[in-house]
Amino acid sequence: MNQMDIETVKTLFYQQKMAYSPSTPPSYETRMDRLSRIEDLCKNHITEITEALQTDFGSRDPDLIFLADIFSPLSHAKYVKRHLKKWMKKEKTSSGVLALTGQRAYIVHEPLGVVGIMSPFNAPVSLALDPAIDALAAGNRVILKLSESTPQTATLIKSLVTEYFQTEELTVVIGEAEVSRVFAALPWDKFVFTGGSETGKHILRAAADNLTPVLLELGGKSPCLILDDANIPEVAEKIQRVRLMNGGQVCISGDYVLLPEKHLEAFIENVLETAKTAYPSIIDNEDFTSIIDSRAYDRIVGYMEEAKAAGSRLITSNPMNEAVPDATTRKIPLTLVINPADDLRVSTHEIFGPILSIYTYENLDAAIGYINKKPKPLALYVFGNNRTEIDQIIHQTSSGGVTVNDLLMHADAKEMGFGGVGYSGMGRYKGGFIGYQAFSNPKSVVEQGFLRRFTGRFIPPVKSDRLREMLRRQVGVK
């Protein structure tokens, strides 16, 4: 990665700041053109993007790359373009009975200005371009900072963005920790960070001095709560496939499982059998994604070693009896940890790797209590058919979103928005109009009718006892 110097980063930022003016918001045609260029950037360079990501990871399934990093922004841009004209219209609101006096009230969604976006390594392209699509649609200018853990991808995206966009529209900065620190501390009109909760705290501190509004997409320990009447073979396969997707490096994959004791052995058996079918080998299997770097690899292996030393039952999916975990390829097999102690790191930390902790529960209230004693997760998954129990879980837990009898689906619901709550984040984007709103100022406008001749009388000091009494009657005061 060619490290940018700090002054260059600042220059790019202030170049966009100077180019932005509230008096000249981009037209519908300009916004549509920018979205079309993002589509072209993705469509025309699938091979290069795939190769860069494979180089950065060492091993990453090309189908996963297409789904996670290319399909997502293409699908998102297509949807936004279909609805943008409607979203840009003023949003009429009711003036109630005052409408009879000629009063009109409406909301104008104006651009915020210059938006900074910092994406993580696990899906660096889509998690940069998806919020950029919403921000550009809302009329903003955007600067991207891709993860330093994916240097080839960051360098490629910088080159492609330079080819397709003027610096004043959309640009990319690259660099390591110091560049990220300076980038986060600039006086943005909005800042988007996707990554770990601890880093999110640093982002908020950096933004505080400028009162920068921040949208945080974090993570946490997302539970998979299996009810007594769930289809265990079906649920086991779904959970393990998502858990192994991208080597477990997905912020909304199931971090741990809660299930009734009587289903434990059947669940384990089905997980191992379906994992064997999906990944019959590990080290030389191109479909099995490597852990991003040695630091992350050592962290995950350390979790496993700690759990084993504490006497936890560990079960590994290793059909070919390979020498895994393998530090050279940074590949770690799916490892089940059964009922680990609450003080172990597999129980307290977001794992972000191919470890799946499994806890048994005696009754649903106990399972809900276990979820609620942890920080609020980005996702919660429920498997079963008992409508009463499903509703109880939805209404008695807190999470960024819920998917019932599947995984990941709530994150791509077009009109609902995606985001976390509490320790798993704040703010939402990529949800149709919700995403557009996230990067707009909903400016309220009231146009007064003929009452403008009389409203001055209500401004203190009020000289009329009749007006004074009328004001009190409006709120039930004698």
CSV table of N, CA and C in Angstrom, one decimal, residues 65-162:
chain,number,residue,atom,x,y,z
A,65,ILE,N,-16.8,-13.6,-2.9
A,65,ILE,CA,-16.4,-12.2,-3.2
A,65,ILE,C,-17.5,-11.5,-4.1
A,66,PHE,N,-18.0,-12.2,-5.0
A,66,PHE,CA,-19.1,-11.6,-5.9
A,66,PHE,C,-20.3,-11.3,-5.0
A,67,LEU,N,-20.7,-12.2,-4.2
A,67,LEU,CA,-21.9,-12.0,-3.4
A,67,LEU,C,-21.7,-10.9,-2.4
A,68,ALA,N,-20.6,-10.9,-1.7
A,68,ALA,CA,-20.4,-10.0,-0.6
A,68,ALA,C,-19.9,-8.6,-1.0
A,69,ASP,N,-19.1,-8.5,-2.1
A,69,ASP,CA,-18.5,-7.2,-2.4
A,69,ASP,C,-18.9,-6.6,-3.7
A,70,ILE,N,-19.5,-7.4,-4.6
A,70,ILE,CA,-19.9,-6.8,-5.9
A,70,ILE,C,-21.4,-6.8,-6.1
A,71,PHE,N,-22.1,-8.0,-5.8
A,71,PHE,CA,-23.5,-8.0,-5.9
A,71,PHE,C,-24.2,-7.0,-5.1
A,72,SER,N,-23.7,-6.8,-3.8
A,72,SER,CA,-24.4,-5.9,-2.9
A,72,SER,C,-24.5,-4.5,-3.4
A,73,PRO,N,-23.4,-3.8,-3.8
A,73,PRO,CA,-23.5,-2.5,-4.3
A,73,PRO,C,-24.2,-2.4,-5.6
A,74,LEU,N,-24.1,-3.4,-6.4
A,74,LEU,CA,-24.9,-3.3,-7.7
A,74,LEU,C,-26.4,-3.4,-7.4
A,75,SER,N,-26.8,-4.3,-6.6
A,75,SER,CA,-28.2,-4.4,-6.2
A,75,SER,C,-28.7,-3.2,-5.5
A,76,HIS,N,-27.9,-2.6,-4.7
A,76,HIS,CA,-28.3,-1.4,-3.9
A,76,HIS,C,-28.4,-0.2,-4.8
A,77,ALA,N,-27.4,0.0,-5.7
A,77,ALA,CA,-27.5,1.1,-6.7
A,77,ALA,C,-28.7,1.0,-7.6
A,78,LYS,N,-29.0,-0.2,-8.0
A,78,LYS,CA,-30.1,-0.4,-8.9
A,78,LYS,C,-31.4,0.0,-8.2
A,79,TYR,N,-31.6,-0.4,-6.9
A,79,TYR,CA,-32.8,0.0,-6.2
A,79,TYR,C,-32.9,1.5,-5.9
A,80,VAL,N,-31.8,2.1,-5.5
A,80,VAL,CA,-31.8,3.5,-5.3
A,80,VAL,C,-32.2,4.3,-6.5
A,81,LYS,N,-31.6,3.9,-7.6
A,81,LYS,CA,-31.9,4.7,-8.9
A,81,LYS,C,-33.3,4.6,-9.2
A,82,ARG,N,-34.0,3.4,-9.0
A,82,ARG,CA,-35.4,3.3,-9.3
A,82,ARG,C,-36.3,4.2,-8.5
A,83,HIS,N,-35.8,4.6,-7.3
A,83,HIS,CA,-36.7,5.4,-6.4
A,83,HIS,C,-36.3,6.8,-6.2
A,84,LEU,N,-35.1,7.2,-6.7
A,84,LEU,CA,-34.5,8.5,-6.3
A,84,LEU,C,-35.4,9.7,-6.6
A,85,LYS,N,-36.0,9.7,-7.8
A,85,LYS,CA,-36.8,10.8,-8.2
A,85,LYS,C,-37.9,11.1,-7.2
A,86,LYS,N,-38.5,10.0,-6.7
A,86,LYS,CA,-39.6,10.2,-5.7
A,86,LYS,C,-39.0,10.7,-4.4
A,87,TRP,N,-37.9,10.2,-4.0
A,87,TRP,CA,-37.3,10.6,-2.7
A,87,TRP,C,-36.9,12.1,-2.7
A,88,MET,N,-36.5,12.6,-3.9
A,88,MET,CA,-36.0,14.0,-3.9
A,88,MET,C,-37.2,15.0,-3.9
A,89,LYS,N,-38.4,14.5,-4.1
A,89,LYS,CA,-39.5,15.5,-4.0
A,89,LYS,C,-39.8,15.9,-2.5
A,90,LYS,N,-40.3,17.1,-2.4
A,90,LYS,CA,-40.6,17.6,-1.0
A,90,LYS,C,-41.6,16.7,-0.4
A,91,GLU,N,-41.5,16.5,0.9
A,91,GLU,CA,-42.3,15.5,1.6
A,91,GLU,C,-43.4,16.4,2.3
A,92,LYS,N,-44.6,16.3,1.8
A,92,LYS,CA,-45.7,17.1,2.4
A,92,LYS,C,-46.1,16.5,3.8
A,93,THR,N,-46.4,17.4,4.7
A,93,THR,CA,-46.9,17.1,6.0
A,93,THR,C,-48.2,17.8,6.2
A,94,SER,N,-48.9,17.4,7.2
A,94,SER,CA,-50.2,18.0,7.5
A,94,SER,C,-50.1,19.3,8.4
A,95,SER,N,-50.8,20.3,8.0
A,95,SER,CA,-51.0,21.5,8.8
A,95,SER,C,-52.3,21.4,9.6
A,96,GLY,N,-53.0,20.3,9.5
A,96,GLY,CA,-54.3,20.2,10.2
A,96,GLY,C,-55.3,21.2,9.7
A,97,VAL,N,-56.0,21.8,10.6
A,97,VAL,CA,-57.1,22.7,10.3
A,97,VAL,C,-56.5,24.0,9.7
A,98,LEU,N,-55.2,24.3,10.0
A,98,LEU,CA,-54.6,25.5,9.5
A,98,LEU,C,-54.4,25.5,8.0
A,99,ALA,N,-54.5,24.3,7.4
A,99,ALA,CA,-54.4,24.3,6.0
A,99,ALA,C,-55.5,25.1,5.4
A,100,LEU,N,-56.6,25.2,6.1
A,100,LEU,CA,-57.8,26.0,5.6
A,100,LEU,C,-57.4,27.5,5.5
A,101,THR,N,-56.4,27.9,6.2
A,101,THR,CA,-56.0,29.3,6.2
A,101,THR,C,-54.9,29.5,5.2
A,102,GLY,N,-54.5,28.5,4.5
A,102,GLY,CA,-53.5,28.7,3.5
A,102,GLY,C,-52.1,28.3,3.9
A,103,GLN,N,-52.0,27.8,5.2
A,103,GLN,CA,-50.7,27.3,5.6
A,103,GLN,C,-50.3,26.0,5.0
A,104,ARG,N,-49.0,26.0,4.6
A,104,ARG,CA,-48.5,24.8,4.0
A,104,ARG,C,-47.2,24.3,4.7
A,105,ALA,N,-47.1,23.0,5.0
A,105,ALA,CA,-45.9,22.5,5.7
A,105,ALA,C,-45.3,21.3,4.9
A,106,TYR,N,-44.0,21.3,4.8
A,106,TYR,CA,-43.4,20.2,4.1
A,106,TYR,C,-41.9,20.1,4.5
A,107,ILE,N,-41.3,19.0,4.1
A,107,ILE,CA,-39.9,18.7,4.4
A,107,ILE,C,-39.1,18.6,3.2
A,108,VAL,N,-38.0,19.3,3.1
A,108,VAL,CA,-37.0,19.3,2.0
A,108,VAL,C,-35.8,18.5,2.5
A,109,HIS,N,-35.4,17.5,1.8
A,109,HIS,CA,-34.2,16.7,2.2
A,109,HIS,C,-33.0,17.3,1.5
A,110,GLU,N,-32.2,18.0,2.2
A,110,GLU,CA,-31.1,18.7,1.6
A,110,GLU,C,-29.8,17.9,1.9
A,111,PRO,N,-28.8,17.9,1.1
A,111,PRO,CA,-27.5,17.2,1.3
A,111,PRO,C,-26.9,17.8,2.6
A,112,LEU,N,-26.1,16.9,3.3
A,112,LEU,CA,-25.4,17.3,4.4
A,112,LEU,C,-24.1,18.0,4.1
A,113,GLY,N,-23.4,17.6,3.0
A,113,GLY,CA,-22.1,18.2,2.6
A,113,GLY,C,-21.1,17.1,2.2
A,114,VAL,N,-20.1,16.9,3.0
A,114,VAL,CA,-19.0,16.0,2.7
A,114,VAL,C,-19.1,14.9,3.8
A,115,VAL,N,-19.1,13.6,3.2
A,115,VAL,CA,-19.3,12.4,4.1
A,115,VAL,C,-18.0,11.6,4.0
A,116,GLY,N,-17.5,11.2,5.2
A,116,GLY,CA,-16.4,10.3,5.3
A,116,GLY,C,-16.8,8.9,5.6
A,117,ILE,N,-16.3,7.9,4.9
A,117,ILE,CA,-16.7,6.5,5.1
A,117,ILE,C,-15.4,5.6,5.3
A,118,MET,N,-15.4,4.9,6.4
A,118,MET,CA,-14.3,4.0,6.7
A,118,MET,C,-14.8,2.6,6.7
A,119,SER,N,-14.3,1.7,5.8
A,119,SER,CA,-14.8,0.4,5.7
A,119,SER,C,-13.8,-0.6,6.3
A,120,PRO,N,-14.3,-1.8,6.8
A,120,PRO,CA,-13.5,-2.8,7.4
A,120,PRO,C,-12.9,-3.8,6.3
A,121,PHE,N,-12.1,-4.7,6.8
A,121,PHE,CA,-11.5,-5.7,5.9
A,121,PHE,C,-12.4,-6.8,5.4
A,122,ASN,N,-13.4,-7.1,6.2
A,122,ASN,CA,-14.2,-8.4,5.8
A,122,ASN,C,-15.0,-8.3,4.6
A,123,ALA,N,-15.5,-7.1,4.2
A,123,ALA,CA,-16.2,-6.8,3.0
A,123,ALA,C,-15.8,-5.4,2.6
A,124,PRO,N,-14.6,-5.1,2.3
A,124,PRO,CA,-14.1,-3.7,2.1
A,124,PRO,C,-14.7,-3.0,1.0
A,125,VAL,N,-15.1,-3.6,-0.1
A,125,VAL,CA,-15.6,-2.9,-1.2
A,125,VAL,C,-17.1,-2.5,-1.0
A,126,SER,N,-17.9,-3.5,-0.6
A,126,SER,CA,-19.3,-3.2,-0.4
A,126,SER,C,-19.6,-2.3,0.8
A,127,LEU,N,-18.8,-2.5,1.8
A,127,LEU,CA,-19.0,-1.7,3.0
A,127,LEU,C,-18.5,-0.3,2.9
A,128,ALA,N,-17.8,0.0,1.8
A,128,ALA,CA,-17.4,1.4,1.4
A,128,ALA,C,-18.5,1.9,0.4
A,129,LEU,N,-18.8,1.1,-0.6
A,129,LEU,CA,-19.7,1.6,-1.7
A,129,LEU,C,-21.2,1.6,-1.3
A,130,ASP,N,-21.6,0.7,-0.4
A,130,ASP,CA,-23.0,0.8,-0.1
A,130,ASP,C,-23.4,2.1,0.6
A,131,PRO,N,-22.7,2.5,1.7
A,131,PRO,CA,-23.1,3.8,2.2
A,131,PRO,C,-22.8,5.0,1.3
A,132,ALA,N,-21.8,4.8,0.4
A,132,ALA,CA,-21.5,5.9,-0.6
A,132,ALA,C,-22.6,6.0,-1.5
A,133,ILE,N,-23.3,5.0,-1.9
A,133,ILE,CA,-24.4,5.0,-2.8
A,133,ILE,C,-25.5,5.9,-2.1
A,134,ASP,N,-25.8,5.6,-0.9
A,134,ASP,CA,-26.9,6.4,-0.2
A,134,ASP,C,-26.4,7.9,-0.1
A,135,ALA,N,-25.2,8.1,0.2
A,135,ALA,CA,-24.7,9.5,0.4
A,135,ALA,C,-24.7,10.3,-0.9
A,136,LEU,N,-24.3,9.6,-2.0
A,136,LEU,CA,-24.3,10.3,-3.3
A,136,LEU,C,-25.7,10.5,-3.8
A,137,ALA,N,-26.6,9.6,-3.5
A,137,ALA,CA,-28.0,9.8,-3.9
A,137,ALA,C,-28.6,11.0,-3.2
A,138,ALA,N,-28.2,11.2,-1.9
A,138,ALA,CA,-28.7,12.3,-1.2
A,138,ALA,C,-28.0,13.6,-1.6
A,139,GLY,N,-27.0,13.6,-2.5
A,139,GLY,CA,-26.4,14.8,-3.0
A,139,GLY,C,-25.1,15.2,-2.3
A,140,ASN,N,-24.5,14.3,-1.6
A,140,ASN,CA,-23.3,14.7,-0.9
A,140,ASN,C,-22.0,14.4,-1.7
A,141,ARG,N,-20.9,14.8,-1.2
A,141,ARG,CA,-19.6,14.4,-1.7
A,141,ARG,C,-19.0,13.4,-0.7
A,142,VAL,N,-18.2,12.5,-1.2
A,142,VAL,CA,-17.8,11.4,-0.4
A,142,VAL,C,-16.3,11.1,-0.5
A,143,ILE,N,-15.7,10.8,0.6
A,143,ILE,CA,-14.3,10.3,0.7
A,143,ILE,C,-14.3,8.9,1.4
A,144,LEU,N,-13.7,7.9,0.8
A,144,LEU,CA,-13.6,6.6,1.3
A,144,LEU,C,-12.2,6.3,1.9
A,145,LYS,N,-12.2,5.5,3.0
A,145,LYS,CA,-11.0,5.0,3.5
A,145,LYS,C,-11.2,3.5,3.8
A,146,LEU,N,-10.5,2.7,2.9
A,146,LEU,CA,-10.6,1.2,3.0
A,146,LEU,C,-9.6,0.7,4.0
A,147,SER,N,-9.9,-0.4,4.5
A,147,SER,CA,-9.1,-1.0,5.6
A,147,SER,C,-7.6,-1.2,5.1
A,148,GLU,N,-6.7,-0.9,6.0
A,148,GLU,CA,-5.3,-1.1,5.8
A,148,GLU,C,-4.9,-2.6,5.8
A,149,SER,N,-5.9,-3.5,6.3
A,149,SER,CA,-5.7,-4.9,6.2
A,149,SER,C,-5.9,-5.5,4.8
A,150,THR,N,-6.5,-4.7,3.9
A,150,THR,CA,-6.6,-5.2,2.6
A,150,THR,C,-6.0,-4.2,1.6
A,151,PRO,N,-4.6,-4.1,1.6
A,151,PRO,CA,-3.9,-3.1,0.9
A,151,PRO,C,-4.1,-3.1,-0.6
A,152,GLN,N,-4.1,-4.4,-1.2
A,152,GLN,CA,-4.2,-4.5,-2.6
A,152,GLN,C,-5.6,-4.0,-3.1
A,153,THR,N,-6.6,-4.3,-2.3
A,153,THR,CA,-8.0,-3.9,-2.6
A,153,THR,C,-8.1,-2.4,-2.5
A,154,ALA,N,-7.6,-1.8,-1.4
A,154,ALA,CA,-7.6,-0.4,-1.2
A,154,ALA,C,-7.0,0.4,-2.4
A,155,THR,N,-5.8,-0.1,-2.8
A,155,THR,CA,-5.1,0.5,-3.9
A,155,THR,C,-5.8,0.4,-5.2
A,156,LEU,N,-6.4,-0.7,-5.4
A,156,LEU,CA,-7.2,-0.9,-6.7
A,156,LEU,C,-8.4,0.0,-6.7
A,157,ILE,N,-9.2,0.0,-5.6
A,157,ILE,CA,-10.4,0.9,-5.5
A,157,ILE,C,-10.0,2.3,-5.7
A,158,LYS,N,-8.9,2.8,-5.1
A,158,LYS,CA,-8.5,4.1,-5.3
A,158,LYS,C,-8.2,4.4,-6.8
A,159,SER,N,-7.6,3.5,-7.4
A,159,SER,CA,-7.3,3.7,-8.9
A,159,SER,C,-8.6,3.8,-9.7
A,160,LEU,N,-9.5,2.9,-9.4
A,160,LEU,CA,-10.7,2.8,-10.2
A,160,LEU,C,-11.6,4.0,-9.9
A,161,VAL,N,-11.7,4.5,-8.6
A,161,VAL,CA,-12.5,5.7,-8.3
A,161,VAL,C,-11.9,6.9,-9.0
A,162,THR,N,-10.6,7.0,-9.0
A,162,THR,CA,-9.9,8.1,-9.8
A,162,THR,C,-10.3,8.1,-11.2
